[in-house]
Every structure is written in C-alpha cells, then in structure tokens.
Amino acid sequence: MGFSLVHGLEVTSSYGKILLDFAICPIVRREPMNYPGLPDGLEVEILRKEVPGFHYNKYRDGYLLTEDFQGADVIYKGRPERKSENLFRYTDDSAVMGSVYVYWVTTSLNERPLGPVHVRVVDNDIIWAHEKTTGECRRIASLYDGVILESHGLSVRGNEMISLKKGNMENAVIIIGGVHAAEAGQFTALDVFERFCALNDGLLFENVGLAVMPSANPDEADRMAKGHTYYLRKNAAGVDLNRNFPSDWEVVDEMYGLNTADPTSLTYRGPVPVSEPESKAIIKFIESTVPRAVFSLHCYPGGITFDQFFGPGAAKDDAAYVKECTELAHSYTEGFRKGEYPGQLFLSFGTTPGSLPLWIYRTFNVPSFDMEAWEWFVRNHPMALQACEFKADIEMMQDIAVRHFDGIMKYIEEVLLI
Ligand SMILES: [Zn+2]
C-alpha cells in the first residue's frame, strides 16, 4: 500500500488560474495548534495532465477518475506558499483557458501521488461566480434611476435569489437565466437589462417593464464558474428546477430517456412540487409582477442561446395561445437575426410537466419559452462550438446579448404596445 503526506486536495479555477489547496501532515502527529509547516528539506511536486477533447456534456462524473499519474508532467517542484497551519496552496498560471486538466500532488519522499482531481479553466468574465453576479446587479442598480433590486429568498446553499426590475411591472417582460446551471444566464440577462435601462425613455418605462432574475440556480452556477468539469443541470439538492413547478408535476416524464421520478436522474422533479427554495423564489419573483411574456435562457455555457422558442407542450392545441406565441416569435426573430440567418421560425411546444413555461401558461396564460439554440447553429456555428469548449469571448457574448435585446424590443414595439 502506498502512503501519502498530502491530504484533502482541492482544485478551483479562478480567473484563468488554477488553485490547488492541500494539507501536508507531518510524519509525527502534533497538537492541532502546533503544526511546524513543511518539514525541513521536504519539497512538494505537482503533476499535471491535460485531457484534450473533454466535452462537458458528453461525459459524466467518474470519467476522469481513471486518469493515471504515469506520464503526467511535473509542473512544479519546491516549497509552496503556506496558507495556514498545515494548509498549502499552489497556483498554476500556465493553464490554458477552456482546457481540462487533472492534477496530482506528492512530495520528494516519493510516496504515491494524491489525486487525480480535475478542473476546467474557466473565463470568469464569461462564466460568472455568484459574487460577480451580485456585484453586477448592485452596479446596475446604482447606475440607473428607478432600478429595483430585490432578493426573493436564499438558495439551498444560502445564495441570494436576486432580481432587477425597471419600468412598469404591471406590464412586464421577464427574463430568467440559468435555471439549468451550466446553461445561458447571468451575462445575457444582465447585458439585455442594462441596454434596456440605458434607453432612458420615460414614456417606454411608463408603459412596459423588464424584470430579470439572472441566476436562478446560483449554487451550481457558482460551482461551474469555479471549474467543475461536467455539465451541471440540477440544483445543489439534486433537483431539476425545470421539472419542479406545480403544473402537472405528478405526471412522470421521460424526455431524453430519463425518468423524472428517479432521484438519480438528471431530470429528477423533486420529492414534491416546489420542494426547492429556488423554485419558490422564481415563483415569488414572477408573482411580484404582471408578466406579459417570460423567457428562460437555456442551452450553452455563459450566454450562448439563440432564437429558438420552446413553449409548453400542453399548449400545443390551444390555438389562441399558439397564435399569440407565433406573433411574438416573428417579431423577436426579426430583431434577433438582423437579416442574417434567413429561414424558418423556430417555435415549438414541448416543455414537460413541471417545467417553468408550463406553469407560466397555466397560471398567467402568457407566452413563455425555454430559449434554446437551433439544430443548425448547434452543429455548425463557430460560436456554438467555441461555447462548448468554454472559449466564448466577450464580443461573442455581446453579439448574442444585443440580438436578444433587439428581439425583445421588436416584440415590445410591434406586439406588446400595440
Ligand atoms: Zn436547459
């Protein structure tokens, strides 16, 4: 059996750097308050392997745990910074943005390396930690007149469920980001919201309002931002929030071949309807307005989602509702595509029992969609391929956000205010 002096190895991505935190326990056990630090002469070795072609949404937990340290590069040998008592930190600033790595830590005593731990190098200007999301909300609220910042409760791990509102909340367009943690959210929702505020159009704000909850699943979004390598969809309690709403919740669904009644499933609906604090907060947020249309951003990491409107499945035979959604989608798409990407309107009705769009439809009878990216875009567009590799850049994110903003404004001008 191998032994290790290294314990408790944790890995985090932060603004393009990788932080490795670990304990070195001395051979002779000491009183907890009397750790001597790194024993004299002992050096720490950090081993690293890149995992090329790792796709966050194709592989599942455990995939990277079979990586072997044989053949790994020794990227550091020395005496790292001591954080406290017997805790040490090594910062790897040679990691490449978007790449996935596995690490091991050992010492010059040549014991068995501890690891692997795995991490994705994340660009935190694109994929935001919760601290950044709340900071941006506060910045926007203090910068523009009449912006209301509200909290609608706490997530499973105690993060604030924040929203921003501007304009007439009796006639509100709603954007919700990141119901699925690894999908579009914070960046797009807040960029669109800020563009709306910047219009500085008193008459418009008297007539219509925009309300956004940029991060509806903040705990797991935060984990994604810190370099979690796999696709995170559910909340921290293991519930798919987009199956937890109180409309047809009791109907078991098997979309993607996954069973919503199975707690181990990626689409688990939860033990009871609205069991999750995040679902409660989303409902409280929407009920604090009179919604006219609700857009829930899905699809890709950061903010890469397109003008594909995925409405409630149960509404597909409701002619009046379908007509209203079609009008909305036509205007939005016209604004979104700016004459590019000619072709069909991507509007369909298929969201499942317990989904947010279905609850909106049943409760308010207004257009409500999961916003997705159409098939051609997913397979061919460089933006989609880059987003999947976590290599989206600010220009790309802003391009998408401007399209959504123009889509929403076109809908407001051509449909909502007529
Ligand atoms: Zn989704």
Tab-separated table of N, CA and C and ligand atoms in Angstrom, residues 179-184 231 233 240 242-243 256 296-300 370-372, ligand 1:
chain	number	residue	atom	x	y	z
A	179	VAL	N	-31.602	28.545	-15.100
A	179	VAL	CA	-32.400	27.524	-14.386
A	179	VAL	C	-31.609	26.215	-14.384
A	180	HIS	N	-30.984	25.929	-15.525
A	180	HIS	CA	-30.000	24.836	-15.594
A	180	HIS	C	-28.617	25.479	-15.481
A	181	ALA	N	-27.890	25.074	-14.436
A	181	ALA	CA	-26.706	25.837	-14.013
A	181	ALA	C	-25.647	26.017	-15.097
A	182	ALA	N	-25.462	25.011	-15.939
A	182	ALA	CA	-24.375	25.095	-16.928
A	182	ALA	C	-24.818	25.765	-18.219
A	183	GLU	N	-26.004	26.373	-18.214
A	183	GLU	CA	-26.532	26.942	-19.453
A	183	GLU	C	-26.534	28.480	-19.383
A	184	ALA	N	-27.142	29.085	-20.390
A	184	ALA	CA	-27.075	30.543	-20.504
A	184	ALA	C	-27.729	31.238	-19.316
A	231	TYR	N	-21.194	18.768	-16.959
A	231	TYR	CA	-22.435	19.531	-17.108
A	231	TYR	C	-23.212	19.522	-15.789
A	233	ARG	N	-26.742	20.575	-14.148
A	233	ARG	CA	-28.094	20.926	-14.558
A	233	ARG	C	-29.002	21.203	-13.346
A	240	ASP	N	-33.964	18.901	-10.671
A	240	ASP	CA	-34.055	19.686	-11.908
A	240	ASP	C	-35.165	20.722	-11.699
A	242	ASN	N	-36.434	22.820	-13.550
A	242	ASN	CA	-37.375	22.923	-14.672
A	242	ASN	C	-38.321	21.725	-14.761
A	243	ARG	N	-38.367	20.933	-13.684
A	243	ARG	CA	-39.363	19.857	-13.534
A	243	ARG	C	-40.073	19.977	-12.180
A	256	TYR	N	-35.542	12.655	-23.094
A	256	TYR	CA	-34.128	12.221	-23.165
A	256	TYR	C	-33.932	10.790	-22.630
A	296	SER	N	-36.920	32.054	-20.554
A	296	SER	CA	-35.976	31.367	-19.668
A	296	SER	C	-34.795	30.890	-20.515
A	297	LEU	N	-33.600	31.409	-20.205
A	297	LEU	CA	-32.428	31.171	-21.066
A	297	LEU	C	-31.790	29.814	-20.794
A	298	HIS	N	-31.665	29.042	-21.855
A	298	HIS	CA	-31.072	27.698	-21.742
A	298	HIS	C	-29.960	27.543	-22.766
A	299	CYS	N	-29.508	26.319	-22.916
A	299	CYS	CA	-28.635	25.855	-23.995
A	299	CYS	C	-27.152	25.807	-23.653
A	300	TYR	N	-26.410	26.928	-23.750
A	300	TYR	CA	-24.947	26.836	-23.678
A	300	TYR	C	-24.360	27.569	-22.480
A	370	ASP	N	-38.667	28.264	-22.967
A	370	ASP	CA	-37.250	27.993	-22.776
A	370	ASP	C	-36.585	28.449	-24.068
A	371	MET	N	-35.593	29.323	-23.956
A	371	MET	CA	-34.887	29.812	-25.149
A	371	MET	C	-33.698	28.895	-25.414
A	372	GLU	N	-33.676	28.325	-26.616
A	372	GLU	CA	-32.639	27.342	-26.952
A	372	GLU	C	-31.913	27.778	-28.230
B	1	ZN	ZN	-31.811	23.674	-20.091
